[in-house]
Tab-separated table of C-alpha atoms and ligand atoms in Angstrom:
chain	number	residue	atom	x	y	z
A	1	UNK	CA	88.082	130.326	114.897
A	2	UNK	CA	86.648	126.879	114.547
A	3	UNK	CA	87.223	124.335	111.802
A	4	UNK	CA	84.458	124.167	109.196
A	5	UNK	CA	83.617	121.060	107.176
A	6	UNK	CA	80.879	121.258	104.492
A	7	UNK	CA	78.939	118.219	105.715
A	8	UNK	CA	76.237	116.459	103.724
A	9	UNK	CA	75.741	113.015	105.220
A	10	UNK	CA	74.160	110.597	102.759
A	11	UNK	CA	75.181	107.398	104.606
A	12	UNK	CA	73.480	108.640	107.771
A	13	UNK	CA	70.240	108.827	105.763
A	14	UNK	CA	70.335	105.079	105.040
A	15	UNK	CA	68.221	102.756	107.233
A	16	UNK	CA	69.177	102.483	110.903
A	17	UNK	CA	70.508	98.949	110.609
A	18	UNK	CA	73.431	100.193	108.476
A	19	UNK	CA	75.173	101.668	111.530
A	20	UNK	CA	75.048	102.675	115.157
A	21	UNK	CA	74.731	106.382	115.770
A	22	UNK	CA	77.300	107.355	118.367
A	23	UNK	CA	79.946	109.943	119.107
A	24	UNK	CA	83.644	109.263	119.460
A	25	UNK	CA	84.765	108.729	123.050
A	26	UNK	CA	86.633	111.865	124.227
A	27	UNK	CA	90.320	111.585	125.096
A	28	UNK	CA	92.323	113.094	127.911
A	29	UNK	CA	94.619	115.589	126.269
A	30	UNK	CA	94.406	116.094	122.512
A	31	UNK	CA	97.324	117.600	120.618
A	32	UNK	CA	97.486	118.205	116.903
A	33	UNK	CA	100.381	116.313	115.299
A	34	UNK	CA	99.545	117.057	111.679
A	35	UNK	CA	96.943	118.759	109.537
A	36	UNK	CA	96.953	118.278	105.777
A	37	UNK	CA	96.336	121.834	104.577
A	38	UNK	CA	96.407	121.136	100.799
A	39	UNK	CA	93.930	118.261	101.177
A	40	UNK	CA	91.657	120.396	103.372
A	41	UNK	CA	91.619	123.088	100.689
A	42	UNK	CA	90.651	120.524	98.021
A	43	UNK	CA	87.766	119.389	100.196
A	44	UNK	CA	86.433	122.866	101.022
A	45	UNK	CA	87.424	122.513	104.673
A	46	UNK	CA	88.341	125.743	106.476
A	47	UNK	CA	90.987	125.188	109.136
A	48	UNK	CA	90.442	126.446	112.660
A	49	UNK	CA	92.853	127.341	115.419
A	50	UNK	CA	95.105	124.519	116.544
A	51	UNK	CA	93.338	123.815	119.834
A	52	UNK	CA	89.924	123.535	118.232
A	53	UNK	CA	91.241	121.261	115.472
A	54	UNK	CA	92.916	119.063	118.077
A	55	UNK	CA	89.580	118.749	119.935
A	56	UNK	CA	87.627	117.968	116.770
A	57	UNK	CA	90.102	115.451	115.331
A	58	UNK	CA	90.307	113.762	118.734
A	59	UNK	CA	86.534	113.402	118.903
A	60	UNK	CA	86.280	115.656	121.970
A	61	UNK	CA	84.167	118.152	120.062
A	62	UNK	CA	81.640	117.321	117.348
A	63	UNK	CA	81.919	119.763	114.443
A	64	UNK	CA	78.777	121.517	113.201
A	65	UNK	CA	76.936	119.342	110.692
A	66	UNK	CA	78.551	116.029	111.690
A	67	UNK	CA	76.307	113.018	112.402
A	68	UNK	CA	78.771	110.566	113.912
A	69	UNK	CA	78.190	106.845	113.557
A	70	UNK	CA	79.981	103.511	113.479
A	71	UNK	CA	79.365	101.505	110.301
A	72	UNK	CA	78.276	97.881	110.320
A	73	UNK	CA	79.963	95.394	107.998
A	74	UNK	CA	81.016	91.762	107.797
A	75	UNK	CA	83.959	90.159	106.045
A	76	UNK	CA	86.150	87.219	105.220
A	77	UNK	CA	89.329	87.446	107.271
A	78	UNK	CA	92.041	85.159	105.894
A	79	UNK	CA	89.297	83.204	104.174
A	80	UNK	CA	87.054	82.699	107.233
A	81	UNK	CA	83.729	84.539	107.332
A	82	UNK	CA	82.790	86.831	110.233
A	83	UNK	CA	79.157	87.895	109.867
A	84	UNK	CA	79.701	90.880	112.127
A	85	UNK	CA	82.755	93.107	112.129
A	86	UNK	CA	82.019	96.821	111.769
A	87	UNK	CA	83.875	99.926	112.890
A	88	UNK	CA	85.384	98.691	116.125
A	89	UNK	CA	87.714	101.647	116.498
A	90	UNK	CA	86.383	104.233	114.069
A	91	UNK	CA	83.664	106.822	113.778
A	92	UNK	CA	82.367	108.300	110.574
A	93	UNK	CA	81.799	111.983	111.344
A	94	UNK	CA	79.979	112.438	108.048
A	95	UNK	CA	80.685	113.349	104.436
A	96	UNK	CA	82.219	116.538	103.122
A	97	UNK	CA	80.591	117.648	99.881
A	98	UNK	CA	82.456	120.273	97.894
A	99	UNK	CA	82.497	121.055	94.164
A	100	UNK	CA	80.514	117.882	93.516
A	101	UNK	CA	83.064	115.662	95.287
A	102	UNK	CA	81.813	113.678	98.269
A	103	UNK	CA	84.208	112.136	100.795
A	104	UNK	CA	83.901	110.381	104.141
A	105	UNK	CA	85.550	112.053	107.115
A	106	UNK	CA	86.381	109.287	109.579
A	107	UNK	CA	88.230	109.215	112.878
A	108	UNK	CA	90.238	106.016	113.357
A	109	UNK	CA	91.243	105.114	116.918
A	110	UNK	CA	88.287	107.044	118.329
A	111	UNK	CA	87.201	104.630	121.064
A	112	UNK	CA	85.080	101.543	121.581
A	113	UNK	CA	81.852	100.971	119.672
A	114	UNK	CA	79.263	98.185	119.719
A	115	UNK	CA	81.479	96.473	117.096
A	116	UNK	CA	84.690	96.473	119.156
A	117	UNK	CA	84.374	92.894	120.407
A	118	UNK	CA	87.422	92.461	122.686
A	119	UNK	CA	89.278	95.510	121.363
A	120	UNK	CA	89.811	98.820	123.135
A	121	UNK	CA	88.791	100.947	120.141
A	122	UNK	CA	92.089	102.778	120.218
A	123	UNK	CA	95.248	103.035	118.148
A	124	UNK	CA	98.778	103.855	119.135
A	125	UNK	CA	100.868	106.453	117.413
A	126	UNK	CA	102.843	103.981	115.277
A	127	UNK	CA	100.041	102.717	113.020
A	128	UNK	CA	98.471	106.194	112.886
A	129	UNK	CA	101.618	107.870	111.577
A	130	UNK	CA	102.397	104.898	109.352
A	131	UNK	CA	98.967	105.169	107.697
A	132	UNK	CA	99.355	108.941	107.423
A	133	UNK	CA	102.706	108.688	105.639
A	134	UNK	CA	101.968	105.642	103.500
A	135	UNK	CA	98.496	106.682	102.321
A	136	UNK	CA	99.734	110.148	101.361
A	137	UNK	CA	102.735	108.595	99.606
A	138	UNK	CA	100.457	106.247	97.675
A	139	UNK	CA	98.405	109.220	96.555
A	140	UNK	CA	101.529	111.015	95.359
A	141	UNK	CA	102.545	107.823	93.519
A	142	UNK	CA	99.242	108.024	91.640
A	143	UNK	CA	97.558	105.064	93.348
A	144	UNK	CA	93.867	105.454	94.311
A	145	UNK	CA	93.744	105.549	98.100
A	146	UNK	CA	92.177	106.910	101.238
A	147	UNK	CA	93.953	110.061	102.410
A	148	UNK	CA	95.101	111.473	105.726
A	149	UNK	CA	93.593	114.786	106.821
A	150	UNK	CA	94.940	114.964	110.366
A	151	UNK	CA	96.647	113.126	113.190
A	152	UNK	CA	96.342	113.906	116.903
A	153	UNK	CA	97.922	112.457	119.990
A	154	UNK	CA	95.474	111.657	122.769
A	155	UNK	CA	97.565	112.022	125.923
A	156	UNK	CA	96.437	108.490	126.806
A	157	UNK	CA	98.399	105.265	126.959
A	158	UNK	CA	97.455	102.346	124.736
A	159	UNK	CA	98.514	98.881	125.836
A	160	UNK	CA	99.906	96.822	122.978
A	161	UNK	CA	103.112	95.874	124.765
A	162	UNK	CA	104.337	96.059	128.348
A	163	UNK	CA	104.691	99.649	129.466
A	164	UNK	CA	102.186	100.959	126.948
A	165	UNK	CA	102.482	103.297	123.997
A	166	UNK	CA	101.208	106.811	123.259
A	167	UNK	CA	97.689	106.871	121.812
A	168	UNK	CA	96.759	108.693	118.619
A	169	UNK	CA	93.848	109.176	116.219
A	170	UNK	CA	93.944	109.449	112.436
A	171	UNK	CA	91.413	111.454	110.449
A	172	UNK	CA	90.938	109.468	107.296
A	173	UNK	CA	89.324	110.675	104.093
A	174	UNK	CA	87.956	108.215	101.549
A	175	UNK	CA	85.475	108.470	98.701
A	176	UNK	CA	83.535	106.032	100.888
A	177	UNK	CA	84.195	103.237	103.363
A	178	UNK	CA	81.781	100.833	101.692
A	179	UNK	CA	83.420	97.436	101.522
A	180	UNK	CA	82.749	94.057	99.971
A	181	UNK	CA	82.005	93.193	103.601
A	182	UNK	CA	79.191	95.774	103.711
A	183	UNK	CA	77.306	93.778	101.047
A	184	UNK	CA	78.208	90.546	102.837
A	185	UNK	CA	76.762	91.890	106.091
A	186	UNK	CA	73.269	92.227	104.623
A	187	UNK	CA	73.525	89.140	102.407
A	188	UNK	CA	74.362	87.039	105.486
A	189	UNK	CA	71.202	88.407	107.150
A	190	UNK	CA	69.096	87.807	104.002
A	191	UNK	CA	68.085	91.448	104.261
A	192	UNK	CA	67.082	92.149	100.665
A	193	UNK	CA	65.699	95.616	101.366
A	194	UNK	CA	69.006	96.688	102.860
A	195	UNK	CA	70.950	95.151	99.958
A	196	UNK	CA	68.805	97.122	97.529
A	197	UNK	CA	69.329	100.348	99.473
A	198	UNK	CA	73.085	99.715	99.590
A	199	UNK	CA	73.183	98.924	95.874
A	200	UNK	CA	71.327	102.161	95.047
A	201	UNK	CA	73.653	104.130	97.338
A	202	UNK	CA	76.791	102.688	95.716
A	203	UNK	CA	75.513	103.295	92.187
A	204	UNK	CA	74.538	106.832	93.052
A	205	UNK	CA	77.773	107.577	94.809
A	206	UNK	CA	80.428	105.751	92.791
A	207	UNK	CA	79.058	104.358	89.535
A	208	UNK	CA	76.222	106.616	88.288
A	209	UNK	CA	76.412	104.995	84.828
A	210	UNK	CA	75.960	101.425	86.085
A	211	UNK	CA	72.846	99.882	84.564
A	212	UNK	CA	72.304	96.779	86.718
A	213	UNK	CA	74.085	94.639	89.353
A	214	UNK	CA	76.095	92.755	86.710
A	215	UNK	CA	77.291	96.015	85.258
A	216	UNK	CA	78.141	97.349	88.724
A	217	UNK	CA	80.145	94.221	89.533
A	218	UNK	CA	82.073	94.529	86.258
A	219	UNK	CA	82.913	98.146	87.020
A	220	UNK	CA	84.123	97.330	90.536
A	221	UNK	CA	86.182	94.462	89.112
A	222	UNK	CA	87.739	96.812	86.581
A	223	UNK	CA	88.750	99.333	89.250
A	224	UNK	CA	90.097	96.674	91.593
A	225	UNK	CA	92.048	95.037	88.759
A	226	UNK	CA	93.641	98.368	87.933
A	227	UNK	CA	94.315	99.073	91.611
A	228	UNK	CA	96.114	95.803	92.290
A	229	UNK	CA	98.198	96.247	89.124
A	230	UNK	CA	99.183	99.685	90.404
A	231	UNK	CA	100.125	98.268	93.802
A	232	UNK	CA	102.377	95.752	92.098
A	233	UNK	CA	103.962	98.412	89.929
A	234	UNK	CA	105.204	100.323	92.981
A	235	UNK	CA	106.113	97.195	94.961
A	236	UNK	CA	103.287	97.567	97.480
A	237	UNK	CA	102.045	94.693	99.615
A	238	UNK	CA	98.722	95.472	101.292
A	239	UNK	CA	99.107	92.691	103.808
A	240	UNK	CA	95.445	92.222	104.883
A	241	UNK	CA	93.319	91.889	101.768
A	242	UNK	CA	90.322	90.689	103.730
A	243	UNK	CA	86.952	91.401	102.122
A	244	UNK	CA	86.250	94.011	104.801
A	245	UNK	CA	89.328	95.876	103.596
A	246	UNK	CA	88.337	95.809	99.918
A	247	UNK	CA	86.370	98.861	98.815
A	248	UNK	CA	83.608	99.255	96.263
A	249	UNK	CA	85.200	102.542	95.175
A	250	UNK	CA	88.450	100.868	94.104
A	251	UNK	CA	90.543	102.870	96.564
A	252	UNK	CA	93.188	101.347	98.817
A	253	UNK	CA	92.047	101.388	102.459
A	254	UNK	CA	93.159	100.008	105.794
A	255	UNK	CA	96.884	100.384	105.953
A	256	UNK	CA	97.800	97.912	108.645
A	257	UNK	CA	100.804	95.650	108.183
A	258	UNK	CA	101.368	96.950	104.650
A	259	UNK	CA	104.900	97.311	103.347
A	260	UNK	CA	106.934	98.100	100.261
A	261	UNK	CA	109.401	95.726	98.678
A	262	UNK	CA	113.038	96.576	99.069
A	263	UNK	CA	114.762	93.572	97.471
A	264	UNK	CA	112.475	92.068	94.872
A	265	UNK	CA	111.073	88.639	95.477
A	266	UNK	CA	107.583	87.625	94.358
A	267	UNK	CA	106.872	85.593	97.518
A	268	UNK	CA	107.570	88.452	99.907
A	269	UNK	CA	105.332	88.630	102.991
A	270	UNK	CA	105.813	91.097	105.833
A	271	UNK	CA	102.675	90.729	107.902
A	272	UNK	CA	103.274	88.850	111.139
A	273	UNK	CA	99.798	87.290	110.994
A	274	UNK	CA	99.976	86.118	107.364
A	275	UNK	CA	101.481	82.726	108.204
A	276	UNK	CA	100.740	81.045	104.913
A	277	UNK	CA	101.472	83.928	102.580
A	278	UNK	CA	97.858	84.311	101.496
A	279	UNK	CA	98.548	88.017	100.929
A	280	UNK	CA	102.099	87.674	99.561
A	281	UNK	CA	103.191	90.226	96.948
A	282	UNK	CA	102.569	88.075	93.894
A	283	UNK	CA	99.391	86.504	95.273
A	284	UNK	CA	97.520	89.815	95.356
A	285	UNK	CA	96.026	89.417	91.852
A	286	UNK	CA	94.623	86.006	92.867
A	287	UNK	CA	93.198	87.170	96.167
A	288	UNK	CA	91.390	90.098	94.611
A	289	UNK	CA	89.561	87.692	92.279
A	290	UNK	CA	88.505	85.664	95.290
A	291	UNK	CA	87.272	88.844	96.988
A	292	UNK	CA	85.285	89.863	93.912
A	293	UNK	CA	83.703	86.388	93.878
A	294	UNK	CA	82.536	87.066	97.448
A	295	UNK	CA	81.056	90.381	96.330
A	296	UNK	CA	79.284	88.596	93.463
A	297	UNK	CA	77.868	86.002	95.849
A	298	UNK	CA	76.555	88.724	98.151
A	299	UNK	CA	74.905	90.505	95.209
A	300	UNK	CA	73.064	87.472	93.806
A	301	UNK	CA	69.820	88.280	95.681
A	302	UNK	CA	69.698	91.619	93.825
A	303	UNK	CA	68.934	89.806	90.579
A	304	UNK	CA	65.425	88.564	89.906
A	305	UNK	CA	66.593	85.434	88.108
A	306	UNK	CA	69.121	83.657	90.312
A	307	UNK	CA	70.423	81.262	87.626
A	308	UNK	CA	71.011	84.135	85.256
A	309	UNK	CA	72.742	86.047	88.064
A	310	UNK	CA	75.122	83.201	88.821
A	311	UNK	CA	75.950	82.769	85.147
A	312	UNK	CA	76.622	86.452	84.479
A	313	UNK	CA	78.489	87.111	87.724
A	314	UNK	CA	80.671	84.058	87.148
A	315	UNK	CA	81.553	85.345	83.696
A	316	UNK	CA	82.516	88.754	85.107
A	317	UNK	CA	84.665	87.222	87.844
A	318	UNK	CA	86.334	84.801	85.430
A	319	UNK	CA	87.289	87.729	83.206
A	320	UNK	CA	89.193	89.387	86.031
A	321	UNK	CA	92.584	87.622	85.877
A	322	UNK	CA	93.070	88.672	82.253
A	323	UNK	CA	92.001	92.206	83.133
A	324	UNK	CA	94.470	92.507	86.009
A	325	UNK	CA	97.105	91.009	83.777
A	326	UNK	CA	96.355	93.613	81.117
A	327	UNK	CA	96.787	96.510	83.562
A	328	UNK	CA	99.870	94.859	85.027
A	329	UNK	CA	101.440	94.498	81.576
A	330	UNK	CA	100.743	98.139	80.745
A	331	UNK	CA	102.147	99.369	84.066
A	332	UNK	CA	105.309	97.256	83.907
A	333	UNK	CA	105.709	98.044	80.217
A	334	UNK	CA	105.963	101.733	81.100
A	335	UNK	CA	108.472	100.866	83.814
A	336	UNK	CA	110.822	99.535	81.147
A	337	UNK	CA	110.102	102.434	78.786
A	338	UNK	CA	107.429	100.948	76.530
A	339	UNK	CA	104.513	103.277	75.860
A	340	UNK	CA	102.451	100.455	74.377
A	341	UNK	CA	103.054	96.797	74.877
A	342	UNK	CA	102.394	93.657	72.884
A	343	UNK	CA	102.224	90.152	74.252
A	344	UNK	CA	105.662	89.480	72.776
A	345	UNK	CA	107.077	92.296	74.905
A	346	UNK	CA	105.870	90.614	78.042
A	347	UNK	CA	108.815	88.244	78.252
A	348	UNK	CA	111.068	91.298	78.587
A	349	UNK	CA	109.220	92.161	81.794
A	350	UNK	CA	109.064	88.661	83.218
A	351	UNK	CA	112.708	87.962	82.373
A	352	UNK	CA	113.806	91.149	84.095
A	353	UNK	CA	111.740	90.353	87.195
A	354	UNK	CA	113.095	86.794	87.329
A	355	UNK	CA	116.634	88.073	87.039
A	356	UNK	CA	115.957	90.696	89.720
A	357	UNK	CA	114.727	87.981	92.067
A	358	UNK	CA	117.828	85.891	91.434
A	359	UNK	CA	120.119	88.891	91.665
A	360	UNK	CA	118.445	90.237	94.831
A	361	UNK	CA	117.924	93.554	93.115
A	362	UNK	CA	116.199	96.430	94.871
A	363	UNK	CA	112.775	96.832	93.222
A	364	UNK	CA	112.499	100.628	93.215
A	365	UNK	CA	116.134	101.472	92.574
A	366	UNK	CA	116.590	98.956	89.762
A	367	UNK	CA	113.665	100.310	87.763
A	368	UNK	CA	114.705	103.906	88.354
A	369	UNK	CA	118.270	103.087	87.361
A	370	UNK	CA	117.024	101.956	83.927
A	371	UNK	CA	116.678	105.639	83.055
A	372	UNK	CA	118.928	107.349	85.612
A	373	UNK	CA	121.649	105.091	86.868
A	374	UNK	CA	123.609	101.914	86.528
A	375	UNK	CA	121.067	99.120	86.755
A	376	UNK	CA	123.655	96.321	86.546
A	377	UNK	CA	125.087	97.498	89.890
A	378	UNK	CA	121.777	96.612	91.550
A	379	UNK	CA	122.287	92.879	90.963
A	380	UNK	CA	124.444	90.639	93.134
A	381	UNK	CA	125.545	89.128	89.826
A	382	UNK	CA	125.587	91.916	87.184
A	383	UNK	CA	125.580	89.294	84.416
A	384	UNK	CA	121.896	88.846	85.202
A	385	UNK	CA	121.337	92.358	83.879
A	386	UNK	CA	123.850	92.132	81.043
A	387	UNK	CA	122.097	89.040	79.655
A	388	UNK	CA	118.801	90.893	79.540
A	389	UNK	CA	119.934	94.303	78.335
A	390	UNK	CA	120.541	93.815	74.558
A	391	UNK	CA	116.985	92.681	73.711
A	392	UNK	CA	115.596	95.528	75.744
A	393	UNK	CA	117.804	98.124	74.003
A	394	UNK	CA	116.724	96.787	70.623
A	395	UNK	CA	113.078	97.087	71.585
A	396	UNK	CA	113.570	100.642	72.908
A	397	UNK	CA	114.651	101.757	69.431
A	398	UNK	CA	110.972	101.669	68.477
A	399	UNK	CA	110.050	104.146	71.241
A	400	UNK	CA	109.950	107.943	70.874
A	401	UNK	CA	110.864	108.957	74.393
A	402	UNK	CA	111.473	105.925	76.594
A	403	UNK	CA	113.358	107.947	79.217
A	404	UNK	CA	110.313	110.138	79.842
A	405	UNK	CA	108.070	107.065	79.989
A	406	UNK	CA	110.331	105.434	82.576
A	407	UNK	CA	110.812	108.561	84.682
A	408	UNK	CA	107.050	108.985	84.963
A	409	UNK	CA	106.546	105.341	85.951
A	410	UNK	CA	109.483	104.649	88.268
A	411	UNK	CA	109.572	106.641	91.505
A	412	UNK	CA	112.815	107.711	93.106
A	413	UNK	CA	111.250	107.507	96.552
A	414	UNK	CA	108.894	105.106	98.272
A	415	UNK	CA	108.137	104.960	102.002
A	416	UNK	CA	110.780	102.392	102.812
A	417	UNK	CA	109.886	100.210	105.771
A	418	UNK	CA	113.000	101.014	107.775
A	419	UNK	CA	112.440	104.758	107.306
A	420	UNK	CA	108.843	104.413	108.428
A	421	UNK	CA	109.957	102.488	111.534
A	422	UNK	CA	112.669	105.038	112.247
A	423	UNK	CA	110.083	107.840	111.926
A	424	UNK	CA	107.770	106.046	114.384
A	425	UNK	CA	110.546	105.519	116.936
A	426	UNK	CA	111.423	109.216	116.762
A	427	UNK	CA	107.774	110.290	117.112
A	428	UNK	CA	107.224	108.081	120.148
A	429	UNK	CA	110.289	109.754	121.672
A	430	UNK	CA	108.711	113.159	120.949
A	431	UNK	CA	110.582	114.079	117.758
A	432	UNK	CA	108.205	114.652	114.839
A	433	UNK	CA	110.847	116.046	112.461
A	434	UNK	CA	111.378	112.718	110.604
A	435	UNK	CA	107.582	112.436	110.160
A	436	UNK	CA	107.423	115.916	108.622
A	437	UNK	CA	110.481	115.270	106.461
A	438	UNK	CA	109.178	111.932	105.139
A	439	UNK	CA	105.813	113.469	104.280
A	440	UNK	CA	107.404	116.337	102.444
A	441	UNK	CA	109.857	114.172	100.494
A	442	UNK	CA	107.214	111.590	99.577
A	443	UNK	CA	104.858	114.243	98.248
A	444	UNK	CA	107.122	114.363	95.153
A	445	UNK	CA	108.259	110.783	94.730
A	446	UNK	CA	109.347	111.102	91.095
A	447	UNK	CA	111.627	114.077	91.720
A	448	UNK	CA	115.346	113.407	91.859
A	449	UNK	CA	116.337	115.693	94.746
A	450	UNK	CA	119.871	115.416	96.201
A	451	UNK	CA	118.534	116.557	99.597
A	452	UNK	CA	116.530	113.356	99.945
A	453	UNK	CA	119.103	110.950	98.528
A	454	UNK	CA	119.481	109.230	101.921
A	455	UNK	CA	115.813	108.201	101.714
A	456	UNK	CA	116.501	106.246	98.531
A	457	UNK	CA	118.885	103.780	100.041
A	458	UNK	CA	117.712	100.268	100.769
A	459	UNK	CA	118.114	99.273	104.414
A	460	UNK	CA	121.541	98.279	105.689
A	461	UNK	CA	121.557	94.652	106.921
A	462	UNK	CA	120.848	95.735	110.507
A	463	UNK	CA	118.029	98.070	109.371
A	464	UNK	CA	115.985	95.500	107.459
A	465	UNK	CA	112.380	95.265	108.633
A	466	UNK	CA	111.394	91.606	108.460
A	467	UNK	CA	107.908	91.796	109.897
A	468	UNK	CA	105.124	94.328	110.150
A	469	UNK	CA	102.215	94.300	112.585
A	470	UNK	CA	98.570	95.264	112.397
A	471	UNK	CA	98.953	97.489	115.398
A	472	UNK	CA	95.357	96.889	116.419
B	501	AMP	P1	91.408	95.421	110.438
B	501	AMP	O1	92.235	94.172	110.521
B	501	AMP	O2	92.144	96.652	110.847
B	501	AMP	O3	90.744	95.582	109.117
B	501	AMP	O4	90.257	95.271	111.525
B	501	AMP	C1	89.371	94.191	111.539
B	501	AMP	C2	88.265	94.434	112.536
B	501	AMP	O5	88.790	94.537	113.857
B	501	AMP	C3	87.455	95.690	112.311
B	501	AMP	O6	86.131	95.403	112.652
B	501	AMP	C4	88.078	96.659	113.285
B	501	AMP	O7	87.192	97.685	113.626
B	501	AMP	C5	88.375	95.754	114.464
B	501	AMP	N1	89.456	96.284	115.300
B	501	AMP	C6	90.750	96.372	114.982
B	501	AMP	N2	91.460	96.923	115.986
B	501	AMP	C7	90.586	97.189	116.998
B	501	AMP	C8	90.705	97.754	118.306
B	501	AMP	N3	91.860	98.178	118.791
B	501	AMP	N4	89.578	97.857	119.041
B	501	AMP	C9	88.406	97.445	118.554
B	501	AMP	N5	88.226	96.909	117.344
B	501	AMP	C10	89.300	96.771	116.553
B	502	MG	MG1	89.674	96.871	108.268
């Protein structure tokens, strides 16, 4: 029996200059590593036998109804503009449409395309399994994100270091892969017809209630503000917030050198290529404003009156910091047990975070310990907690059920960097048990399960991951 995907490919119906029609480049020996059965069921996808799924998710066989293509886009990378990026190692097979929900089905690591530049179009198993685990964990944490439908090994060697590494392909699901950089691509070419077609497509697909470009921008800004606040609330550092990795849908995409905080410090950077900390943990709310300003700039030609456009877009972008701050305050308020939060309460949050930074407290475990543990033990100097605690306790007296609020906001489990690395090392050596175990445990991150207690521990000194890599 063969896999069935209910394709309906709206992006492929856009003008030809939006993409290059092409099939994935077949691989030598596809093997199925993982198939996300619950996600497939949600999407109306009927699984096939293992061999046929391995062929399809490797790009060796094109499923019925697919219209494979590589998408064109541009983007600011670390602040510098590249007018042409595009899917250099990905193919959009098409869109699954089921129960009114439309999602992209994309193979990542599927071979060179006209947008590959110097790259080989491939991925090795590390980044593929990392994205699988982390994107699914983010979903379980309640953060809007692309999902992982499948992973296959290719039987080919990918050269990222001497000796080579096993190749793999991820099947990624997203509500779309339209990026700020997609608008920038056509704006840079002064292609107004394409911008209009893209605008109409985005409104139709993601924001059917949007009334005009200003309204669309405000809605994207709102979703991105909420998204970044959610990242912060689980200690997530995206690592490459380039405009080509920022979606119009407001979902997290492109898990490259991303990482989760262990010890809290606002300046934390993991990415090996982020020399200046542009994408540091606490800089994410600033960068997203910058990215939205780039989107606004690219959308100016959509307005008939350019002066009016600049004025209204500027207003929308300038409103963003307060918006992100609002979502941030709500999210962190819940983390300390406050169902609603006033501005006066905010110092409770900032004081705790400052003390955590000074006391080298573990981000995830400290917040969880507020309801289910001994938070003072998380600090190198417990006095840093003791100083803060009385005001917090007094404030909690006004709450009905602060324990429930905290337990719903503070996960027990996150994909800790050292566990992800350990899982990758095992997989490369042929042992996929840690991959399966991590996925299963992280599907219920708020559940306090003694069987997964080892996954809660911060890294021992010799396990600390100091740097993460794009893996491209
Ligand atoms: P990223 O940093 O993953 O967002 O990728 C930035 C750009 O580089 C995109 O256009 C990718 O398609 C392209 N790219 C990344 N890795 C490769 C690769 N191995 N081969 C070809 N293109 C790549
Ligand atoms: Mg990217």
